[in-house]
Amino acid sequence: MNPLSALAHSNSIHQQFGSSSTLNMQTTLFLSFRNYFLVWLTVFIFCMPSSAFSQNEVVIPQLSIQTQSYTHNPETGTFLYRNAKVAWEGITVESTEISYQPESNKLTARGYVRVTEGNMVAVMDELEINIKDGTGIFKETIVYDSASKAYMTAKEVRREGPNKYVAQNCTFTTCNSKAPAWQITGSEINYYTQNFSSSRSSVLRVGGVPVFYFPYLAWPTVKHRQSGFLPPEYLIVRSSVNKWDLGYRIGIPYFWAIDPEQDLTLTYDWVERRGPGLRLDYQYAWSEGMRGEIKYQQFFERDARDPENESGSLNADEIESSKLHPQRFKFQFNHNQQLDKQSRLIASGLLYSDSQFQKEYELLDKPDPNTAQNFSASINRQFSKGSVTFSASQTRNFSELALLNNKIDLTQIQYLPALSFQFSDTFWRSTKTTLSGAVSGSVIRYFRVQGYNGEGITATPRLDLQAPVFRLFNVSINVGKNLSSYKVRDPKVLGSEDAYGFQILDGKAEINTTLSRIYSKQTGIISRFKHLIKTRLQYNYIEDVLQTSDSGVPFGGGVSTQRITTLRLENVLLVKRRYFERSVKLTSLSLNRMRKNHIDEAVIRKLELILGQEFGSEKLFIEQLNNLLDESYSAQLKDKLLSYTEKGVIPLLNNQTRGQTREGKSWTMASLNLVQHYDVLKKDPNFQPLGPAAKGNETEAGQSLLPLRTFFSFTPGPGFSINYFNRYHHQKRQIVEYSASFGFGVSEHNKAAVNFRKNKLAYQTPFGKEVAVANTFGFSNSFETSDELALGFSGTVNLDADSYNYRRRLTSSAFTLNYRPDCWNIRIALTEKVDKTTTSSGREKEYIDRTLYAYINLGGIAFPEQILPNLE
């Protein structure tokens, strides 16, 4: 209640808080007269202009007081409120006993005291504050900042102004302040909300044990970019092969927010079996539409490398000792800049010191490509129906994975420069029929350190037609022609000019139709089934063209001819589930939970208007919220309020409750797809293409019918799925390849899967995909035991390990752990894989790579910045 209503109801208040029941009528009349006198006195005090109190005309904040009872001492002019709430200028004080002295503007609270200011909530035993200048003292205090999720405890905290606090002999933590897993203790802490905070003579304690001392400590209390140490990085890489065995690796990164347009991250690395390293990551955005980064990384290895294991194809005895300490570095830059509304400049560069950097320090098992240098620059111009790009690039790769052999593949093509373009447009459209066209191509000058150089022009015009036929079939036809013309020369041989050019026609045609039928059910969980039968007939064509130069050299051509007919029969079963609407009710318990989680009191007061009402569905409750809360309240808040409501019981399905059901979205419960390829070129066993050899070797020459592929999947619900695939070989009359996978989950937080795969013979599909021999079993599981702990593991077992000279059947495995208590974040991953390497004697050797990744973050905040006080 406001001050006037509080005073006007003082008779009942005084009867409740200590007034004697034996008072006579005269005493009662006197009290009544005194109460009315105090009403007008209070109105006079709070409504009188401030000039009546001060000749300097200082504006005193007006108070909003809610109380159950009060007393007034005329001699001291002090008001004493019990079980009261006082608010002014964004500050709210709640206490069992609040004393206010208007003349000195001093407000004192004792007992249970709670102060709220913005994101700050403080609980204390005693409070003394000046409402005019905002200064005050909190005693035996716990302060919580909801913005940074931080707790601060102290025997005494001084409030020196808005959002500024100074605490003596206090602790700081993001854990539960009663039993913190870690905390920072300091002799004095200056805490600024939405700014930087600092402390002197601070000690970081983990589990009560001091682990680090900070003479002076500063950390950001906002979510914006701020300078400071980032969480440390920890990694363990172990291998049975010495050259891949790095041991543990620790990185300590420091982030420097230079200004809003640029920042720099410096990371000090220590690798147990290598030595120190340094990383620099500079990012910039100097103007609108521009961004970029420059990265440099170097490791200063202390021990000489072993030439017997690291020379590759070189003779180990011929390697000089000075080369056994190679430099190990990586340089990278990227720049992206908008030139105008239609144009953009992009430049990038990448440089590695050796062929093993990616594998050792970036953990790429098989770098592809194994880059030595990669530089490129391009200017792109966009148009309404296409674009033009002018670019130049230089790419060089290492010839082999060997640290002491940095031989470059000199046949790598460089484009210096290249002009590429692409345009497309729709020529004609009528209802569902469209005819569109596109053209793309390039004009290039290419260069190689070793090999032929030259110039080339390419263009590929295409037409695409989409049209229905008899309202039952859909027809699509896509036809294009690859036009190219090149001139080549060998720079080492005079008069060695040559030329080649191809015109290769390609096309794809498809006719398809879909038949469907819907089945409805009046009862049960499933409300409707829909069966779709899709039939597709496709034909892929690539012209067979002789691809040799004018001099007859098979040079520059790489497009294989193709004549593939494909029949696809797809069966899809869609279902819709019937859901029961649960009623929604807002109870007093719901409002209590909202108050504990600091929901705005103004919102709670509006929700009290519908307290106890039951709504038939969540949708009706949201509609009521829209009526109560205006557009200034976000949809996220309304969804959050919905989570506090009490849900009704799901009713049994009967005639009375059918009106409480709704249909959910459709999902694919099952599908069965058959794919049959027919290679027209294999009809002739003596077929020899003019150009490169045709792709695909699933059957021998003369056997044009390729193996039948069958795909089956069954997903009855979100917690279970079955998938199966096989290839049936007609000539062999058996299934030559099959795989099956099973996925199941008790809930969204507990899932597992297993899979099998067996393929007897390696093969190439008619579209050029290579498939290896396999006989494997795989498994995976991920589950969350609670909101704090999540575990997962996976692996692959080679069931034919002995056949491939692998002693270990478990070829790969991984274990992950994610621990998230209230003030920690710990992630651990242990991976293991089996591979083979070649020794100096040429013998293949099996080895095991083990990698342990650990990430630890205290309190969800970055380690604080170390700076000196009183420095500008």
mmCIF file of C-alpha atoms in Angstrom, residues 586-828:
data_model
loop_
_atom_site.group_PDB
_atom_site.id
_atom_site.type_symbol
_atom_site.label_atom_id
_atom_site.label_comp_id
_atom_site.label_asym_id
_atom_site.label_seq_id
_atom_site.Cartn_x
_atom_site.Cartn_y
_atom_site.Cartn_z
ATOM 1 C CA LEU A 586 -1.663 -20.574 -12.658
ATOM 2 C CA THR A 587 -1.399 -21.341 -8.938
ATOM 3 C CA SER A 588 0.037 -19.501 -5.945
ATOM 4 C CA LEU A 589 2.949 -21.945 -6.058
ATOM 5 C CA SER A 590 3.621 -20.772 -9.635
ATOM 6 C CA LEU A 591 3.790 -17.156 -8.496
ATOM 7 C CA ASN A 592 6.124 -18.058 -5.621
ATOM 8 C CA ARG A 593 8.528 -19.745 -8.030
ATOM 9 C CA MET A 594 8.427 -16.651 -10.234
ATOM 10 C CA ARG A 595 9.350 -14.423 -7.285
ATOM 11 C CA LYS A 596 12.273 -16.676 -6.353
ATOM 12 C CA ASN A 597 13.570 -16.382 -9.909
ATOM 13 C CA HIS A 598 13.254 -12.581 -9.892
ATOM 14 C CA ILE A 599 10.382 -12.203 -12.350
ATOM 15 C CA ASP A 600 9.313 -8.548 -12.513
ATOM 16 C CA GLU A 601 6.888 -7.776 -9.692
ATOM 17 C CA ALA A 602 4.735 -5.731 -12.076
ATOM 18 C CA VAL A 603 4.217 -8.831 -14.227
ATOM 19 C CA ILE A 604 3.322 -10.941 -11.189
ATOM 20 C CA ARG A 605 0.711 -8.408 -10.099
ATOM 21 C CA LYS A 606 -0.948 -8.673 -13.507
ATOM 22 C CA LEU A 607 -0.869 -12.478 -13.336
ATOM 23 C CA GLU A 608 -2.705 -12.375 -10.004
ATOM 24 C CA LEU A 609 -5.821 -11.403 -12.006
ATOM 25 C CA ILE A 610 -5.969 -14.938 -13.486
ATOM 26 C CA LEU A 611 -4.764 -16.782 -10.377
ATOM 27 C CA GLY A 612 -6.566 -20.118 -10.041
ATOM 28 C CA GLN A 613 -8.121 -20.039 -13.524
ATOM 29 C CA GLU A 614 -7.735 -23.222 -15.602
ATOM 30 C CA PHE A 615 -7.200 -22.985 -19.360
ATOM 31 C CA GLY A 616 -7.938 -25.875 -21.674
ATOM 32 C CA SER A 617 -4.624 -25.614 -23.549
ATOM 33 C CA GLU A 618 -1.329 -23.769 -23.629
ATOM 34 C CA LYS A 619 -2.565 -21.801 -26.630
ATOM 35 C CA LEU A 620 -5.491 -20.389 -24.627
ATOM 36 C CA PHE A 621 -3.149 -19.442 -21.791
ATOM 37 C CA ILE A 622 -0.806 -17.583 -24.188
ATOM 38 C CA GLU A 623 -3.798 -15.743 -25.652
ATOM 39 C CA GLN A 624 -4.745 -14.614 -22.141
ATOM 40 C CA LEU A 625 -1.166 -13.451 -21.529
ATOM 41 C CA ASN A 626 -1.354 -11.370 -24.704
ATOM 42 C CA ASN A 627 -4.433 -9.663 -23.263
ATOM 43 C CA LEU A 628 -2.735 -8.981 -19.915
ATOM 44 C CA LEU A 629 0.722 -7.951 -21.175
ATOM 45 C CA ASP A 630 1.242 -5.366 -23.883
ATOM 46 C CA GLU A 631 3.606 -5.575 -26.865
ATOM 47 C CA SER A 632 6.579 -4.342 -24.816
ATOM 48 C CA TYR A 633 6.829 -7.803 -23.223
ATOM 49 C CA SER A 634 8.727 -10.288 -25.368
ATOM 50 C CA ALA A 635 7.509 -13.672 -26.560
ATOM 51 C CA GLN A 636 10.444 -15.244 -24.688
ATOM 52 C CA LEU A 637 9.069 -13.891 -21.407
ATOM 53 C CA LYS A 638 5.624 -15.319 -22.157
ATOM 54 C CA ASP A 639 7.115 -18.735 -22.909
ATOM 55 C CA LYS A 640 9.057 -18.502 -19.642
ATOM 56 C CA LEU A 641 5.866 -17.698 -17.728
ATOM 57 C CA LEU A 642 4.228 -20.736 -19.329
ATOM 58 C CA SER A 643 6.974 -22.947 -17.884
ATOM 59 C CA TYR A 644 5.933 -21.943 -14.330
ATOM 60 C CA THR A 645 2.309 -23.057 -14.748
ATOM 61 C CA GLU A 646 0.870 -26.295 -13.383
ATOM 62 C CA LYS A 647 -0.080 -28.826 -16.060
ATOM 63 C CA GLY A 648 -3.214 -30.925 -15.842
ATOM 64 C CA VAL A 649 -3.403 -34.711 -16.121
ATOM 65 C CA ILE A 650 -3.616 -36.265 -19.590
ATOM 66 C CA PRO A 651 -7.180 -37.637 -19.934
ATOM 67 C CA LEU A 652 -8.056 -41.072 -21.234
ATOM 68 C CA LEU A 653 -9.402 -41.204 -24.780
ATOM 69 C CA ASN A 654 -13.194 -41.311 -24.683
ATOM 70 C CA ASN A 655 -16.088 -39.508 -26.241
ATOM 71 C CA GLN A 656 -15.935 -36.707 -23.676
ATOM 72 C CA THR A 657 -12.238 -35.945 -24.189
ATOM 73 C CA ARG A 658 -11.937 -36.163 -27.972
ATOM 74 C CA GLY A 659 -12.417 -32.444 -28.158
ATOM 75 C CA GLN A 660 -9.203 -32.038 -26.144
ATOM 76 C CA THR A 661 -6.994 -33.575 -28.855
ATOM 77 C CA ARG A 662 -5.046 -32.038 -31.687
ATOM 78 C CA GLU A 663 -3.006 -33.370 -34.591
ATOM 79 C CA GLY A 664 0.729 -32.929 -34.623
ATOM 80 C CA LYS A 665 2.990 -32.418 -37.608
ATOM 81 C CA SER A 666 3.482 -35.323 -39.998
ATOM 82 C CA TRP A 667 6.707 -37.333 -39.926
ATOM 83 C CA THR A 668 8.109 -40.178 -41.987
ATOM 84 C CA MET A 669 7.514 -43.410 -40.085
ATOM 85 C CA ALA A 670 8.890 -45.749 -42.724
ATOM 86 C CA SER A 671 10.356 -45.757 -46.220
ATOM 87 C CA LEU A 672 11.411 -48.461 -48.660
ATOM 88 C CA ASN A 673 13.378 -47.335 -51.720
ATOM 89 C CA LEU A 674 14.643 -49.484 -54.588
ATOM 90 C CA VAL A 675 17.288 -48.140 -56.990
ATOM 91 C CA GLN A 676 18.196 -50.034 -60.131
ATOM 92 C CA HIS A 677 21.010 -48.738 -62.416
ATOM 93 C CA TYR A 678 21.395 -49.851 -66.009
ATOM 94 C CA ASP A 679 24.715 -48.983 -67.709
ATOM 95 C CA VAL A 680 23.994 -48.796 -71.448
ATOM 96 C CA LEU A 681 27.709 -48.671 -72.298
ATOM 97 C CA LYS A 682 28.286 -52.137 -70.808
ATOM 98 C CA LYS A 683 25.954 -53.782 -73.308
ATOM 99 C CA ASP A 684 28.869 -53.968 -75.733
ATOM 100 C CA PRO A 685 31.669 -56.023 -74.081
ATOM 101 C CA ASN A 686 34.167 -54.616 -76.587
ATOM 102 C CA PHE A 687 33.273 -50.960 -76.061
ATOM 103 C CA GLN A 688 36.312 -48.662 -76.017
ATOM 104 C CA PRO A 689 35.629 -44.954 -75.326
ATOM 105 C CA LEU A 690 37.263 -42.230 -77.415
ATOM 106 C CA GLY A 691 38.077 -40.248 -74.267
ATOM 107 C CA PRO A 692 38.917 -41.309 -70.705
ATOM 108 C CA ALA A 693 37.689 -44.705 -69.487
ATOM 109 C CA ALA A 694 34.069 -44.902 -68.326
ATOM 110 C CA LYS A 695 33.574 -44.990 -64.571
ATOM 111 C CA GLY A 696 32.129 -47.882 -62.614
ATOM 112 C CA ASN A 697 33.279 -51.479 -62.206
ATOM 113 C CA GLU A 698 30.454 -53.132 -60.267
ATOM 114 C CA THR A 699 29.960 -55.647 -63.091
ATOM 115 C CA GLU A 700 32.136 -56.955 -65.880
ATOM 116 C CA ALA A 701 31.912 -55.848 -69.512
ATOM 117 C CA GLY A 702 28.733 -57.051 -71.173
ATOM 118 C CA GLN A 703 26.802 -57.054 -67.867
ATOM 119 C CA SER A 704 24.801 -53.828 -68.118
ATOM 120 C CA LEU A 705 22.377 -54.492 -65.247
ATOM 121 C CA LEU A 706 24.093 -53.240 -62.100
ATOM 122 C CA PRO A 707 23.392 -54.496 -58.546
ATOM 123 C CA LEU A 708 20.003 -53.575 -57.101
ATOM 124 C CA ARG A 709 20.222 -51.152 -54.172
ATOM 125 C CA THR A 710 17.661 -51.371 -51.376
ATOM 126 C CA PHE A 711 17.176 -48.736 -48.676
ATOM 127 C CA PHE A 712 14.829 -49.291 -45.739
ATOM 128 C CA SER A 713 14.185 -47.099 -42.711
ATOM 129 C CA PHE A 714 11.696 -47.363 -39.872
ATOM 130 C CA THR A 715 11.174 -44.639 -37.271
ATOM 131 C CA PRO A 716 8.098 -45.362 -35.108
ATOM 132 C CA GLY A 717 8.918 -42.458 -32.795
ATOM 133 C CA PRO A 718 11.652 -40.062 -31.725
ATOM 134 C CA GLY A 719 13.304 -42.723 -29.546
ATOM 135 C CA PHE A 720 13.853 -45.561 -32.022
ATOM 136 C CA SER A 721 14.985 -45.999 -35.639
ATOM 137 C CA ILE A 722 16.160 -48.820 -37.921
ATOM 138 C CA ASN A 723 18.045 -48.341 -41.195
ATOM 139 C CA TYR A 724 19.116 -51.050 -43.615
ATOM 140 C CA PHE A 725 20.960 -51.028 -46.968
ATOM 141 C CA ASN A 726 22.067 -53.779 -49.325
ATOM 142 C CA ARG A 727 23.302 -54.375 -52.883
ATOM 143 C CA TYR A 728 22.010 -57.498 -54.568
ATOM 144 C CA HIS A 729 24.254 -58.700 -57.410
ATOM 145 C CA HIS A 730 22.216 -60.431 -60.123
ATOM 146 C CA GLN A 731 25.161 -62.181 -61.739
ATOM 147 C CA LYS A 732 26.475 -63.492 -58.400
ATOM 148 C CA ARG A 733 22.923 -64.110 -57.094
ATOM 149 C CA GLN A 734 23.797 -62.874 -53.649
ATOM 150 C CA ILE A 735 23.956 -59.753 -51.521
ATOM 151 C CA VAL A 736 27.512 -58.506 -51.913
ATOM 152 C CA GLU A 737 27.218 -55.536 -49.522
ATOM 153 C CA TYR A 738 24.946 -54.691 -46.630
ATOM 154 C CA SER A 739 24.772 -52.363 -43.658
ATOM 155 C CA ALA A 740 22.353 -51.925 -40.783
ATOM 156 C CA SER A 741 22.044 -49.369 -38.024
ATOM 157 C CA PHE A 742 19.824 -49.181 -34.973
ATOM 158 C CA GLY A 743 19.238 -45.998 -32.996
ATOM 159 C CA PHE A 744 17.266 -45.805 -29.801
ATOM 160 C CA GLY A 745 16.863 -43.423 -26.912
ATOM 161 C CA VAL A 746 15.035 -43.421 -23.620
ATOM 162 C CA SER A 747 14.743 -39.642 -23.922
ATOM 163 C CA GLU A 748 16.356 -36.684 -25.628
ATOM 164 C CA HIS A 749 19.112 -36.925 -23.012
ATOM 165 C CA ASN A 750 19.914 -40.634 -23.410
ATOM 166 C CA LYS A 751 20.628 -42.000 -26.883
ATOM 167 C CA ALA A 752 22.517 -44.978 -28.279
ATOM 168 C CA ALA A 753 23.194 -46.511 -31.675
ATOM 169 C CA VAL A 754 24.911 -49.548 -33.210
ATOM 170 C CA ASN A 755 25.738 -50.261 -36.845
ATOM 171 C CA PHE A 756 27.115 -53.109 -38.954
ATOM 172 C CA ARG A 757 28.686 -52.948 -42.389
ATOM 173 C CA LYS A 758 30.074 -55.708 -44.608
ATOM 174 C CA ASN A 759 31.380 -55.352 -48.152
ATOM 175 C CA LYS A 760 33.273 -58.227 -49.751
ATOM 176 C CA LEU A 761 34.735 -56.434 -52.762
ATOM 177 C CA ALA A 762 35.955 -52.872 -53.341
ATOM 178 C CA TYR A 763 34.209 -51.177 -56.258
ATOM 179 C CA GLN A 764 33.570 -47.900 -58.062
ATOM 180 C CA THR A 765 30.037 -46.652 -58.744
ATOM 181 C CA PRO A 766 29.059 -45.455 -62.251
ATOM 182 C CA PHE A 767 29.275 -41.903 -60.859
ATOM 183 C CA GLY A 768 32.894 -42.312 -59.733
ATOM 184 C CA LYS A 769 32.470 -42.958 -55.993
ATOM 185 C CA GLU A 770 35.063 -45.358 -54.536
ATOM 186 C CA VAL A 771 33.820 -47.861 -51.924
ATOM 187 C CA ALA A 772 36.374 -49.841 -49.880
ATOM 188 C CA VAL A 773 36.219 -53.358 -48.474
ATOM 189 C CA ALA A 774 34.796 -53.401 -44.967
ATOM 190 C CA ASN A 775 33.604 -55.669 -42.197
ATOM 191 C CA THR A 776 32.995 -53.414 -39.225
ATOM 192 C CA PHE A 777 30.827 -52.957 -36.161
ATOM 193 C CA GLY A 778 30.253 -49.518 -34.685
ATOM 194 C CA PHE A 779 28.620 -48.273 -31.506
ATOM 195 C CA SER A 780 27.874 -44.979 -29.779
ATOM 196 C CA ASN A 781 26.099 -43.836 -26.648
ATOM 197 C CA SER A 782 25.469 -40.443 -25.087
ATOM 198 C CA PHE A 783 23.536 -39.814 -21.924
ATOM 199 C CA GLU A 784 23.058 -37.109 -19.324
ATOM 200 C CA THR A 785 22.932 -38.453 -15.803
ATOM 201 C CA SER A 786 21.791 -35.040 -14.545
ATOM 202 C CA ASP A 787 21.820 -31.374 -15.510
ATOM 203 C CA GLU A 788 25.457 -31.324 -14.392
ATOM 204 C CA LEU A 789 26.987 -34.488 -15.874
ATOM 205 C CA ALA A 790 26.906 -35.869 -19.434
ATOM 206 C CA LEU A 791 28.866 -38.866 -20.754
ATOM 207 C CA GLY A 792 29.398 -40.367 -24.179
ATOM 208 C CA PHE A 793 31.422 -43.053 -25.902
ATOM 209 C CA SER A 794 31.743 -44.454 -29.419
ATOM 210 C CA GLY A 795 33.950 -46.797 -31.387
ATOM 211 C CA THR A 796 34.505 -48.894 -34.507
ATOM 212 C CA VAL A 797 35.587 -52.532 -34.497
ATOM 213 C CA ASN A 798 37.321 -54.106 -37.502
ATOM 214 C CA LEU A 799 35.970 -57.661 -37.615
ATOM 215 C CA ASP A 800 38.622 -58.689 -40.193
ATOM 216 C CA ALA A 801 41.612 -57.189 -38.393
ATOM 217 C CA ASP A 802 43.894 -60.190 -38.873
ATOM 218 C CA SER A 803 43.274 -60.178 -42.613
ATOM 219 C CA TYR A 804 44.752 -56.684 -42.981
ATOM 220 C CA ASN A 805 47.780 -57.029 -40.699
ATOM 221 C CA TYR A 806 46.107 -55.100 -37.868
ATOM 222 C CA ARG A 807 46.672 -56.614 -34.452
ATOM 223 C CA ARG A 808 44.064 -54.355 -32.878
ATOM 224 C CA ARG A 809 40.392 -54.839 -33.725
ATOM 225 C CA LEU A 810 39.171 -51.627 -32.095
ATOM 226 C CA THR A 811 40.335 -49.283 -34.849
ATOM 227 C CA SER A 812 38.860 -46.095 -33.350
ATOM 228 C CA SER A 813 37.201 -45.076 -30.107
ATOM 229 C CA ALA A 814 36.213 -41.952 -28.235
ATOM 230 C CA PHE A 815 35.078 -41.117 -24.729
ATOM 231 C CA THR A 816 33.644 -37.717 -23.762
ATOM 232 C CA LEU A 817 32.701 -36.212 -20.409
ATOM 233 C CA ASN A 818 30.998 -32.886 -19.800
ATOM 234 C CA TYR A 819 30.674 -31.751 -16.186
ATOM 235 C CA ARG A 820 28.737 -28.536 -15.551
ATOM 236 C CA PRO A 821 28.140 -27.780 -11.871
ATOM 237 C CA ASP A 822 26.932 -24.373 -10.817
ATOM 238 C CA CYS A 823 30.331 -22.702 -11.217
ATOM 239 C CA TRP A 824 32.497 -25.019 -13.331
ATOM 240 C CA ASN A 825 32.610 -26.179 -16.916
ATOM 241 C CA ILE A 826 34.806 -29.216 -17.529
ATOM 242 C CA ARG A 827 34.935 -31.018 -20.875
ATOM 243 C CA ILE A 828 37.178 -34.032 -21.470
#
